[in-house]
Coordinates of C-alpha atoms in Angstrom, one line a residue:
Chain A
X1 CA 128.2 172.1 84.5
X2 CA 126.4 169.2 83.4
X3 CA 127.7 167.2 86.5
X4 CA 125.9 169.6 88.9
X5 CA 122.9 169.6 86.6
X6 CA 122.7 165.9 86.7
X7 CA 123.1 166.1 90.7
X8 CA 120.7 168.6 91.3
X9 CA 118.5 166.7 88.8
X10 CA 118.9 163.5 91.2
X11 CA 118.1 165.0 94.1
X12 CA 114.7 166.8 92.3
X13 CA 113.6 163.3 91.8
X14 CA 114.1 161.8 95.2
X15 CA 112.9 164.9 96.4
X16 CA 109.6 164.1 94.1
X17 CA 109.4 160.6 95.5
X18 CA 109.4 161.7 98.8
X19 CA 106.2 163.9 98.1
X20 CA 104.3 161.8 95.0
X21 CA 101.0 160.5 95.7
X22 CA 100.7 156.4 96.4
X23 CA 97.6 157.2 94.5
X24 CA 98.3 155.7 90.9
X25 CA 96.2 153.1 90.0
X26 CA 98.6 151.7 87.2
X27 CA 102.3 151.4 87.3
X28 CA 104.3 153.8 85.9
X29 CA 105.8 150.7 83.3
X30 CA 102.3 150.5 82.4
X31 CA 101.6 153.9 81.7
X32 CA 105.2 154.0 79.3
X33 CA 103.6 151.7 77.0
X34 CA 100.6 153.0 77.2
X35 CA 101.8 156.4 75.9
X36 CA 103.5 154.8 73.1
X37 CA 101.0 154.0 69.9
X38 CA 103.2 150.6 68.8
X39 CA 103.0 149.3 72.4
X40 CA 99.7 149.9 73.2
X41 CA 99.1 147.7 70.5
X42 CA 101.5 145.1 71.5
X43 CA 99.7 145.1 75.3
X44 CA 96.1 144.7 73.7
X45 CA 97.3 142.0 71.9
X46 CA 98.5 140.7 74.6
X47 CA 95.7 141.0 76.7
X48 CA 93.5 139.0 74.2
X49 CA 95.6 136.1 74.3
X50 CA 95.9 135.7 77.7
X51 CA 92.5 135.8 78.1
X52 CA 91.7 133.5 74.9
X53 CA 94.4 130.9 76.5
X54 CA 94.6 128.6 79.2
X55 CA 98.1 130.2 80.5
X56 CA 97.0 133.7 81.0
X57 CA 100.7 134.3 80.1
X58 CA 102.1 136.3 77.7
X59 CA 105.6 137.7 77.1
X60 CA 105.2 141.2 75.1
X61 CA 108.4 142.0 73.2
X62 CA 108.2 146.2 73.5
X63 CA 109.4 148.4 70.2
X64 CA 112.6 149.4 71.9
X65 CA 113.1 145.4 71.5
X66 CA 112.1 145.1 76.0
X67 CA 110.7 142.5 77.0
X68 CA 107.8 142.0 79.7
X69 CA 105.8 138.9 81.1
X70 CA 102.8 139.4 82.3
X71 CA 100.3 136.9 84.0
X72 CA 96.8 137.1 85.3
Chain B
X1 CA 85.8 189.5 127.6
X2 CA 82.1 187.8 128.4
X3 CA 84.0 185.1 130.1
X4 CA 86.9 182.7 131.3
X5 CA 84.9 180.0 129.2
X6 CA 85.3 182.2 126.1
X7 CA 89.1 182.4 126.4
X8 CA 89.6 178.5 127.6
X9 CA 87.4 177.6 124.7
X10 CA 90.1 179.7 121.9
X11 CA 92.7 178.6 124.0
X12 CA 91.3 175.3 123.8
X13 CA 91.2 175.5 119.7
X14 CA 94.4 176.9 119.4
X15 CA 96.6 174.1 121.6
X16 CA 94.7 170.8 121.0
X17 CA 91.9 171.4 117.8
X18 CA 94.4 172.8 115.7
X19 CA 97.4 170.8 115.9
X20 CA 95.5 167.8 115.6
X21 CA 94.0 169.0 112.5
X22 CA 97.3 169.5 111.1
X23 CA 98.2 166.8 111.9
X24 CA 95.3 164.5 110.3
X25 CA 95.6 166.8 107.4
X26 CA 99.6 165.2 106.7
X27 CA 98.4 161.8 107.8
X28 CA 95.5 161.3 105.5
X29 CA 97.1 161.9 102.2
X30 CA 97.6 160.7 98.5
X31 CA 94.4 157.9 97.9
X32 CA 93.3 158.8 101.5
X33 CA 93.1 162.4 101.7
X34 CA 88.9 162.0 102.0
X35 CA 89.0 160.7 105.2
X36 CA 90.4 163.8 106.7
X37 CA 86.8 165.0 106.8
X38 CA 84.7 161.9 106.9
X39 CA 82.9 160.8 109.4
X40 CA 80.9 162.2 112.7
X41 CA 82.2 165.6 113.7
X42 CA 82.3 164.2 117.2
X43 CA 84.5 161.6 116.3
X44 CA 86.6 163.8 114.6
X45 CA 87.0 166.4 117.1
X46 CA 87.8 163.8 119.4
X47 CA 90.6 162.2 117.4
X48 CA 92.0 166.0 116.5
X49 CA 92.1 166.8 120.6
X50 CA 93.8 163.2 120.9
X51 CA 96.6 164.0 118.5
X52 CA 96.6 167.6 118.9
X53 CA 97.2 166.6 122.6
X54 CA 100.1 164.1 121.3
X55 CA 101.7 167.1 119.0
X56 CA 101.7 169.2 122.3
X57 CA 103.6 167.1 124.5
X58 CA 106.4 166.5 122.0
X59 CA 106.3 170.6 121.2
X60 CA 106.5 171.0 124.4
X61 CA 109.5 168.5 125.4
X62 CA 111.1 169.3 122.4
X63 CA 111.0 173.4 123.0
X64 CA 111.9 173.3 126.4
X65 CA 114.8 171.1 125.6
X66 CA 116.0 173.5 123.0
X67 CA 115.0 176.9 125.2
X68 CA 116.3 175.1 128.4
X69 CA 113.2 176.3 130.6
X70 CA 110.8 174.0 132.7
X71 CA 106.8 174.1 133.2
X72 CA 107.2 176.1 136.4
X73 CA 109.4 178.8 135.0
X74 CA 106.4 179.8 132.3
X75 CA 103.4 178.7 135.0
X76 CA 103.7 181.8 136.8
X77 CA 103.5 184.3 133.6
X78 CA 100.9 182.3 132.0
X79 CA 98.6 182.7 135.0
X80 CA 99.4 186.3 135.3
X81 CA 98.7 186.6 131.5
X82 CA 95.5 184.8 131.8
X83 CA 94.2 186.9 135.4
X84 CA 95.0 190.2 133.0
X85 CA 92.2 188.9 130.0
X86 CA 89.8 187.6 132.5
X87 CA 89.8 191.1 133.8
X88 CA 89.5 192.5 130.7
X89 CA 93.1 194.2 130.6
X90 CA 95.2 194.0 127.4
X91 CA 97.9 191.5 128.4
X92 CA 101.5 193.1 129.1
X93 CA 103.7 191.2 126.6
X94 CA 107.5 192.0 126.3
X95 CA 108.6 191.4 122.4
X96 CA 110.6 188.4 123.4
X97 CA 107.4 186.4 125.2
X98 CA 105.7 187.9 121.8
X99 CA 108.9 186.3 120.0
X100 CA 108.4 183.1 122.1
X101 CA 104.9 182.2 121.6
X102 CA 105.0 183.0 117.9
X103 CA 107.8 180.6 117.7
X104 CA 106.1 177.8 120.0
X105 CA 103.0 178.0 118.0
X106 CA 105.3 177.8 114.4
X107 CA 107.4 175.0 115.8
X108 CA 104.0 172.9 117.3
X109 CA 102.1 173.0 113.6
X110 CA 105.6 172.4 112.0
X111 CA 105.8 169.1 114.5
X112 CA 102.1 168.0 113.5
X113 CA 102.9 168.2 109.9
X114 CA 106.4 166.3 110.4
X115 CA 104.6 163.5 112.5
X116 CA 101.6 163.2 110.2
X117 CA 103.8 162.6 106.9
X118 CA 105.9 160.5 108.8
X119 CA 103.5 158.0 110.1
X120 CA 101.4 158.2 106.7
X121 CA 105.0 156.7 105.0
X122 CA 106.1 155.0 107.4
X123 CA 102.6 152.9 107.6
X124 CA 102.6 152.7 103.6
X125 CA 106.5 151.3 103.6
X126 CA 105.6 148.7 105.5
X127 CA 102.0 148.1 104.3
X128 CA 101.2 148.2 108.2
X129 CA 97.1 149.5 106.8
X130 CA 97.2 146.0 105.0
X131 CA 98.3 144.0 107.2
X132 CA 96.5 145.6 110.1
X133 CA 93.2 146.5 110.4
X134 CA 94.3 149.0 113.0
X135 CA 96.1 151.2 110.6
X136 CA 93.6 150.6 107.6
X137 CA 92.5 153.4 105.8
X138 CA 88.8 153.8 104.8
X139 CA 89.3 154.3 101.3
X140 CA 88.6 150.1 100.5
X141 CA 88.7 150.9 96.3
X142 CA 92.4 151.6 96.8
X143 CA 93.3 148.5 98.0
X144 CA 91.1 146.8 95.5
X145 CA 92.2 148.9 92.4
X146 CA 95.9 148.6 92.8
X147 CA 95.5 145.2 93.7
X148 CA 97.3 145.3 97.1
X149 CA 94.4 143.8 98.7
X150 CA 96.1 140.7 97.7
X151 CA 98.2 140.9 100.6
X152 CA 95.5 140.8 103.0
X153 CA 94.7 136.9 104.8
X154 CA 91.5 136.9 103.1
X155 CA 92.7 136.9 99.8
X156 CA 96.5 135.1 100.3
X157 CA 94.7 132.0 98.3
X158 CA 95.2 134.1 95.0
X159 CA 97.9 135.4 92.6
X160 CA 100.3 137.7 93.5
X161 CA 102.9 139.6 92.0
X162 CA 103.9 143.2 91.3
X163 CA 100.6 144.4 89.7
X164 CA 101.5 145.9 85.7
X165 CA 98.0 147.2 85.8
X166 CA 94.1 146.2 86.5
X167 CA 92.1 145.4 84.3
X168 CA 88.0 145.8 84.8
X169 CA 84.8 144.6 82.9
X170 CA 82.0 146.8 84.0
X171 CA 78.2 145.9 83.5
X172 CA 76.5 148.9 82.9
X173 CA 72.8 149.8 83.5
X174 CA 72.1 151.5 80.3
X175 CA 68.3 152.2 81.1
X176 CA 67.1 149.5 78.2
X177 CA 66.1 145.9 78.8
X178 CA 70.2 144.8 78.0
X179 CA 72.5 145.5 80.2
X180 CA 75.7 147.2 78.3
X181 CA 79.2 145.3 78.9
X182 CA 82.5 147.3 78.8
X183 CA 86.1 146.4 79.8
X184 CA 89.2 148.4 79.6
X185 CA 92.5 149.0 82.1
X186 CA 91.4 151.7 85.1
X187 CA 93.7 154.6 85.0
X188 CA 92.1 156.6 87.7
X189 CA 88.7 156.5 90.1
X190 CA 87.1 159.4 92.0
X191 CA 85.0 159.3 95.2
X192 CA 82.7 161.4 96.9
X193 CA 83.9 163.9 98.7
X194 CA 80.8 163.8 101.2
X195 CA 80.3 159.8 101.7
X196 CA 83.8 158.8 100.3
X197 CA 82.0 156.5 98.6
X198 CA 83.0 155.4 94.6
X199 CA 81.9 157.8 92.4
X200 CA 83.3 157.3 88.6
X201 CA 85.8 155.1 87.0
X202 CA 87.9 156.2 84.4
X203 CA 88.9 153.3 81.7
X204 CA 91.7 153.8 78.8
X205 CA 91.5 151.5 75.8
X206 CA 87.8 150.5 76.6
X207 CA 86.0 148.0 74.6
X208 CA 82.4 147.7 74.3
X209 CA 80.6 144.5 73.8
X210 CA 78.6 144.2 70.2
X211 CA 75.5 141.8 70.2
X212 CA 75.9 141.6 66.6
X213 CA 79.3 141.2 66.3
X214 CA 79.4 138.8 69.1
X215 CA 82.6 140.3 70.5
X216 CA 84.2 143.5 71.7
X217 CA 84.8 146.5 69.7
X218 CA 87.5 149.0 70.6
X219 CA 85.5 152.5 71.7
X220 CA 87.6 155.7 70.0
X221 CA 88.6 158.2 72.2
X222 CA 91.4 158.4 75.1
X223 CA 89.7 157.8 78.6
X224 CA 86.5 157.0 79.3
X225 CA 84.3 158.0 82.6
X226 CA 81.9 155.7 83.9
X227 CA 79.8 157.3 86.9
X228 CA 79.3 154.2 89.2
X229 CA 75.9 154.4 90.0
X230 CA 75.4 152.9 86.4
X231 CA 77.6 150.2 87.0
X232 CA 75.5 146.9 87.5
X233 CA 78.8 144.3 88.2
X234 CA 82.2 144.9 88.2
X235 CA 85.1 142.7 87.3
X236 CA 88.7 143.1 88.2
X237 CA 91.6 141.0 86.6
X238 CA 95.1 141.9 87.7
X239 CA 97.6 141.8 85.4
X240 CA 100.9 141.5 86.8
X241 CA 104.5 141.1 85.9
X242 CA 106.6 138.3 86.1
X243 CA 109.3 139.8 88.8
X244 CA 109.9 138.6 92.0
X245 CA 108.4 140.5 94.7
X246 CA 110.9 140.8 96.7
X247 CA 114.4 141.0 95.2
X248 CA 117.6 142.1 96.1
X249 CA 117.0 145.7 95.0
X250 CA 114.2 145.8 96.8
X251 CA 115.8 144.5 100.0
X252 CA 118.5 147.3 99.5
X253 CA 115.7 150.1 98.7
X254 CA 113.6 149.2 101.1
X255 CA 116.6 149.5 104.0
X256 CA 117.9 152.5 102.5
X257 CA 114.9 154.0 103.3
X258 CA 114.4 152.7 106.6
X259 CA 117.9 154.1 107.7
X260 CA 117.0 157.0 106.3
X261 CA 113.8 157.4 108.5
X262 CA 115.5 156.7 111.8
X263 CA 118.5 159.1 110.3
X264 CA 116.2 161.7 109.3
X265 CA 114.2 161.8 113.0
X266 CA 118.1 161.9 114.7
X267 CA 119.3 164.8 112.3
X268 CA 115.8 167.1 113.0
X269 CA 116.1 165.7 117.3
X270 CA 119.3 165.3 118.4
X271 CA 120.9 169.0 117.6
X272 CA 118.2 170.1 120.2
X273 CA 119.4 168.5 122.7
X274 CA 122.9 170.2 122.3
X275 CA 124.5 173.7 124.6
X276 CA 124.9 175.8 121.9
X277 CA 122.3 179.2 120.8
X278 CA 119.0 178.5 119.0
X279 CA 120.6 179.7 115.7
X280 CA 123.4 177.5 115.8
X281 CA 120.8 174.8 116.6
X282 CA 118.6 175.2 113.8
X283 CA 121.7 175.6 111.3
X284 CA 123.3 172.5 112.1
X285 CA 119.4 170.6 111.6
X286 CA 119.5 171.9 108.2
X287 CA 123.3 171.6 107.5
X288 CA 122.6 167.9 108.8
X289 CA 119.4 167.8 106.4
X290 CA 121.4 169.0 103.4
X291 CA 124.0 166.1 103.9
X292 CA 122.0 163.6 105.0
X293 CA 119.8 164.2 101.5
X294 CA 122.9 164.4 98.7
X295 CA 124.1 161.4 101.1
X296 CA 121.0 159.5 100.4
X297 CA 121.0 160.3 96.5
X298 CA 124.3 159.0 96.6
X299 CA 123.5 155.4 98.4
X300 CA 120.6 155.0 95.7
X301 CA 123.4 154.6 93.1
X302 CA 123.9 150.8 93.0
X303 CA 120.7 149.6 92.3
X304 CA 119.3 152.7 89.9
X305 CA 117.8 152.7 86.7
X306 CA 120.5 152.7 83.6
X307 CA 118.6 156.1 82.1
X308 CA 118.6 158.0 86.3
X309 CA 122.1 156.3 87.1
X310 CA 125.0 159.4 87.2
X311 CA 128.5 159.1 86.5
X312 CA 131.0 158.7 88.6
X313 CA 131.8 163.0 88.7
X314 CA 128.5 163.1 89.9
X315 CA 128.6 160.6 92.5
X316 CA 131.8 162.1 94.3
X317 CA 130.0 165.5 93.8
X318 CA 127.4 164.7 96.1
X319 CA 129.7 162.6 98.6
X320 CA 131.8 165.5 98.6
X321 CA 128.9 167.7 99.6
X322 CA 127.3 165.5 102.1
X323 CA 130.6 165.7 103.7
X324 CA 130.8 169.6 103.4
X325 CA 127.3 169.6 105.0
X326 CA 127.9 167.1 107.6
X327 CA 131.4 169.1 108.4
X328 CA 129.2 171.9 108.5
X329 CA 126.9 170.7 111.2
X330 CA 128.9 169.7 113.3
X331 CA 131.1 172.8 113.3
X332 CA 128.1 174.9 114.4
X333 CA 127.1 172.2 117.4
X334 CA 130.6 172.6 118.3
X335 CA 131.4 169.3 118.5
X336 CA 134.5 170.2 116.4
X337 CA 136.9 173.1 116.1
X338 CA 135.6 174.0 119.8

């Protein structure tokens, strides 16, 4: 049962892809650590230094231990 | 009725306005669905007659392909149809011309819609609208918000990457002699639905700049909306993440999909073109549908995410009914078990 469940779960999402809106303005990696309070703090953080710094680089070391470089 | 221009002019509606309209309707989607009714109504009935004329002729080919008639076989009932409104006599329709045009007009809006969302992806995959001011949609903040306006010539001197998010300082005319500064990331912008022109900009974490602090100061709350016409200057920095563009999950995305566009437009055309009934027809499209999609779930495997990746069960479930479908299909087109 849950191998049919986790088909028919697979094809919901493709299905979604093949009808979500291009629209989103930030990524969808962006909006995970957005929604989580410890990593929101971690990006702000982030932010600051890259713009306080000559490298506008920063590598952000998420709470589920993920890291993410980002440059601007 | 008054006379034969009334009935040319609904006829007129019906056959080219319509379809076209569908058809701009699926085209101009997503970020770009305000530019299905911008601009001068001239130039929009004109581009509706234009693709409404394009729907037709692939209706038309396609449904006398399936219904094996030609133009002449329906010329002669369609003038005798029109001589009977003309001369104000209710038209003498058997159920199955009734059953015909019902279906013709179903199967030409269903065409417009198909075509529509197809070129509207297909342009986005390929980023044709960036590339090429032909295909360019009018909705300009789009390209600048997410940041793929990177990818046009005139800005190839700058930065690029996959774009994390976009970060924006706003200047904002506050009505007093100072000028209020504000930055935050944009989540989400809104337009006018009249001019399509920027209307507000919706910033999460903002900051506001304190004179006497000499420095930003986060602003509580979870989004906030700045209406544009306040907004003196605007600043974009995009922040993006260190990941090559193009990579080989990309690559194998990317041509997955691709396949699967030329696949799809084979699975929905080709059956047509087959001897057997219009039932049998129409099964085997969405027999051919049904496998072609668990078939496409399945060819996603390799490069998925850890958390959406199934096991290996799963996997020969859905090659086992893409097969079934496929099996299916091909059964009703006769092409095996004859």
């Amino acid at each position: 049962m849950g191998t049919i469940k986790a088909v028919f779960n697979a094809v919901g999402n493709v299905l979604g892809t093949f009808f979500s809106s291009d629209s989103d303005v930030m990524s969808e990696e962006a909006k995970r650590i957005l929604s989580n309070e410890e990593d929101r703090k971690i990006f702000f953080e982030a932010i600051d230094k890259m713009k306080n710094s000559d490298s506008h680089k920063e590598t952000l070391i998420l709470s589920n231990k993920e890291k993410i470089t980002l440059f601007s | 009725m008054d006379s034969p221009g009334t009935i040319s002019g609904i006829v007129f509606i019906v056959v080219l306005i319509f379809p076209g309209v569908i058809f701009k309707r699926f085209y101009y989607k997503g970020s770009f669905k305000k530019q299905f009714g911008a601009g001068p109504f001239a130039d929009r009935i004109l581009t509706s007659i234009f693709w409404g004329f394009v729907v037709q002729l692939l209706s038309f080919v396609g449904f006398s392909i399936a219904f094996n008639f030609h133009y002449n076989d329906i010329n002669v009932k369609i003038r005798g149809l029109y001589k009977q409104i003309v001369d104000n006599q209710i038209p003498l329709l058997t159920f199955h011309d009734l059953a015909y045009i019902l279906t013709y007009i179903f199967v030409c809006l269903t065409v417009a819609a198909f075509f529509g969302f197809i070129a509207h992806e297909f342009i986005r995959l390929f980023k044709l609208d960036v590339k090429s001011g032909i295909f360019k949609f009018s909705n300009e903040w789009h390209y600048y918000f997410t940041g793929e306006i990177l990818l046009t010539k005139e800005f190839r001197h700058l930065k690029k990457g996959k774009v994390f998010a976009t970060a924006v300082d706003v200047l904002i005319d506050n009505g007093s002699d100072r000028n209020k500064m504000m930055s935050g990331i944009l989540s989400q912008y809104t337009l006018s639905s009249h001019t399509g022109e920027l209307e507000s900009i919706y910033l999460t974490a903002s900051r506001k700049y304190s004179d006497i602090d000499k420095g930003f100061k986060s602003v509580p709350g979870s989004l906030i909306i700045i209406p544009y016409n306040k907004v003196v200057d605007m600043n974009l920095t995009y922040l993006f993440e260190e990941k090559p563009l193009v990579n080989k999950i990309t690559v194998y995305r990317n041509s997955v999909m691709l396949i699967s566009l030329f696949v799809t437009l084979a699975i929905i055309i080709l059956p047509w073109f087959s001897t057997v009934s219009f039932g049998n027809k129409t099964l085997s499209v969405l027999f051919f549908s049904l496998g072609w999609l668990f078939a496409y779930v399945s060819l996603l495997q390799p490069y998925q995410d850890e958390k959406q990746k199934l096991s290996w069960r799963a996997i020969l479930l859905l090659i086992a009914l893409s097969l079934l479908f496929f099996f299916l299909a091909f059964y009703k087109l006769r092409l095996i078990f004859k």
